[in-house]
Coordinates of C-alpha atoms in Angstrom, one line a residue:
H1 CA -10.8 -22.8 -5.3
L2 CA -14.0 -24.6 -4.5
S3 CA -16.3 -25.8 -7.3
S4 CA -19.6 -24.0 -7.8
Q5 CA -21.3 -27.0 -6.3
A6 CA -19.3 -26.8 -3.2
T7 CA -20.1 -23.1 -2.7
E8 CA -23.7 -23.3 -3.7
G9 CA -26.0 -22.1 -0.9
R10 CA -23.2 -20.4 0.9
P11 CA -23.6 -16.7 1.5
K12 CA -21.3 -14.6 -0.7
V13 CA -18.6 -12.7 1.2
R14 CA -18.8 -8.9 0.7
Y15 CA -15.2 -8.0 1.1
L16 CA -15.6 -4.2 1.1
E17 CA -18.3 -4.4 3.8
V18 CA -16.0 -6.6 5.9
A19 CA -13.1 -4.2 5.3
D20 CA -15.2 -1.2 6.4
R21 CA -16.0 -3.0 9.6
V22 CA -12.5 -4.0 10.5
W23 CA -10.9 -0.7 9.4
P24 CA -10.7 0.7 13.0
L25 CA -8.7 -2.4 14.1
T26 CA -6.6 -2.2 10.9
R27 CA -5.6 1.4 11.7
R28 CA -4.6 0.4 15.3
V29 CA -2.5 -2.5 14.0
M30 CA -0.8 -0.2 11.5
G31 CA -0.1 2.3 14.2
L32 CA 1.5 -0.4 16.4
H33 CA 3.5 -1.6 13.4
T34 CA 4.8 2.0 12.8
L35 CA 5.8 2.4 16.5
L36 CA 7.7 -0.9 16.6
Y37 CA 9.4 -0.2 13.3
Q38 CA 10.5 3.3 14.5
A39 CA 11.5 2.2 18.0
T40 CA 13.7 -0.7 16.8
G41 CA 15.2 1.0 13.8
G42 CA 13.4 -1.4 11.5
R43 CA 14.6 -4.6 13.1
I44 CA 10.9 -5.3 13.9
G45 CA 8.5 -4.6 11.1
R46 CA 10.8 -4.3 8.1
H47 CA 9.9 -7.7 6.8
I48 CA 6.6 -9.5 7.4
P49 CA 6.8 -13.2 6.6
G50 CA 4.4 -14.1 3.9
V51 CA 3.8 -10.5 3.0
G52 CA 7.1 -8.8 2.1
R53 CA 9.4 -5.9 2.7
M54 CA 8.0 -2.8 4.4
L55 CA 8.9 0.8 4.6
L56 CA 7.6 3.8 6.6
L57 CA 6.2 6.6 4.4
D58 CA 6.0 10.1 5.9
H59 CA 3.3 12.2 4.3
V60 CA 1.6 15.5 5.1
G61 CA -2.2 15.8 4.9
A62 CA -3.3 17.5 1.7
R63 CA -6.1 19.4 3.6
T64 CA -5.0 19.3 7.2
G65 CA -1.2 19.7 7.0
T66 CA -0.9 17.0 9.6
K67 CA 2.2 14.8 9.4
R68 CA 1.5 11.1 9.2
T69 CA 3.4 7.9 8.8
S70 CA 2.2 4.8 7.0
P71 CA 3.8 1.3 6.8
L72 CA 3.7 0.1 3.2
L73 CA 4.9 -2.8 1.2
Y74 CA 7.4 -1.8 -1.5
T75 CA 9.0 -3.2 -4.6
P76 CA 12.6 -2.1 -5.6
D77 CA 13.1 -0.9 -9.1
G78 CA 16.8 0.1 -9.5
D79 CA 17.4 3.1 -7.2
D80 CA 13.6 3.7 -7.0
L81 CA 11.0 2.1 -4.7
V82 CA 7.5 1.4 -5.9
I83 CA 4.5 1.5 -3.6
V84 CA 1.0 0.5 -4.5
A85 CA -2.1 2.7 -3.7
S86 CA -4.4 -0.4 -3.4
K87 CA -6.2 0.2 -0.1
G88 CA -7.1 -3.5 -0.2
G89 CA -9.1 -3.0 -3.4
Y90 CA -11.4 -0.4 -1.9
P91 CA -13.0 1.8 -4.7
K92 CA -11.2 4.9 -3.4
H93 CA -7.5 5.8 -3.3
P94 CA -5.9 5.7 0.2
A95 CA -5.4 9.1 1.9
W96 CA -1.6 8.8 1.7
Y97 CA -1.9 8.8 -2.1
H98 CA -3.8 12.1 -2.1
N99 CA -1.3 13.5 0.4
L100 CA 1.7 12.5 -1.8
V101 CA 0.1 14.1 -4.9
A102 CA -0.3 17.3 -3.0
N103 CA 3.1 17.1 -1.2
P104 CA 5.4 14.9 -3.2
D105 CA 8.7 15.7 -1.5
T106 CA 8.9 13.6 1.7
T107 CA 11.0 11.0 3.6
I108 CA 10.8 7.3 4.0
Q109 CA 12.5 4.9 6.4
V110 CA 13.7 1.5 5.1
G111 CA 15.1 -0.5 8.0
S112 CA 17.2 2.0 10.0
E113 CA 17.9 4.3 7.1
R114 CA 15.9 7.5 6.5
R115 CA 16.0 8.9 3.1
P116 CA 14.5 11.9 1.3
V117 CA 12.4 11.0 -1.8
H118 CA 10.3 12.6 -4.5
A119 CA 7.0 10.7 -5.1
R120 CA 5.3 10.6 -8.5
V121 CA 2.6 8.5 -10.1
A122 CA 3.9 6.0 -12.6
T123 CA 3.0 6.7 -16.2
A124 CA 0.9 4.2 -18.2
E125 CA 4.0 2.8 -19.8
E126 CA 5.8 2.5 -16.4
R127 CA 2.7 0.9 -14.8
E128 CA 2.6 -1.7 -17.6
R129 CA 6.2 -2.7 -16.8
L130 CA 5.9 -2.4 -13.0
W131 CA 2.5 -4.1 -12.3
P132 CA 3.9 -7.6 -12.8
M133 CA 6.8 -6.8 -10.5
V134 CA 4.5 -5.6 -7.7
V135 CA 2.3 -8.6 -8.1
A136 CA 5.4 -10.8 -7.9
T137 CA 6.2 -9.1 -4.6
Y138 CA 2.6 -9.5 -3.3
R139 CA 0.1 -11.6 -5.2
G140 CA -2.8 -10.0 -3.4
Y141 CA -2.6 -6.9 -5.6
D142 CA -4.2 -8.8 -8.5
V143 CA -7.1 -9.7 -6.2
Y144 CA -7.4 -6.1 -5.0
Q145 CA -7.4 -4.8 -8.6
A146 CA -10.2 -7.3 -9.4
R147 CA -12.4 -6.1 -6.6
S148 CA -11.7 -2.3 -6.9
Q149 CA -14.9 -1.7 -8.9
G150 CA -13.1 -0.4 -11.9
R151 CA -10.5 1.8 -10.2
E152 CA -7.1 1.5 -11.6
I153 CA -4.8 1.1 -8.7
P154 CA -2.0 3.7 -9.0
L155 CA 1.7 2.8 -8.6
V156 CA 3.7 5.5 -6.9
I157 CA 7.5 5.7 -7.7
L158 CA 9.7 7.0 -4.8
E159 CA 12.8 8.5 -6.4
P160 CA 15.8 9.5 -4.4
S161 CA 16.0 13.3 -4.0

């Protein structure tokens, strides 16, 4: 980190404004990631160096009923997998989170394996135990929590069904 003297006079970066501007590009990159992951059975896209292990989450639109697939980081917890509804620290939950709350029975792809899962939001006690684990998986989650404008970032547990 730079000292306050080193950053004095520099414009302050407004992360959420930048995120809003790059979101269309981010969506395209995520779409390409999903296509490559599916086409290669997870050989490409399952692990991103410097980021972590990825899965593909199928979810159905809560309002539209449209089937969607999202690539997400995950943290294993026994037989369960934990995903983080961070949306990069944006003040609102990601759409996939709302979709899972409405339609919790779904499928995921981890590598070449597709599995049925039941999604549920971690309880406060579970979140207290799991948050350090997900931060150990990806340190950026702490930064996202700090800039989320008071929104507690939910952890979603994917249980085998």
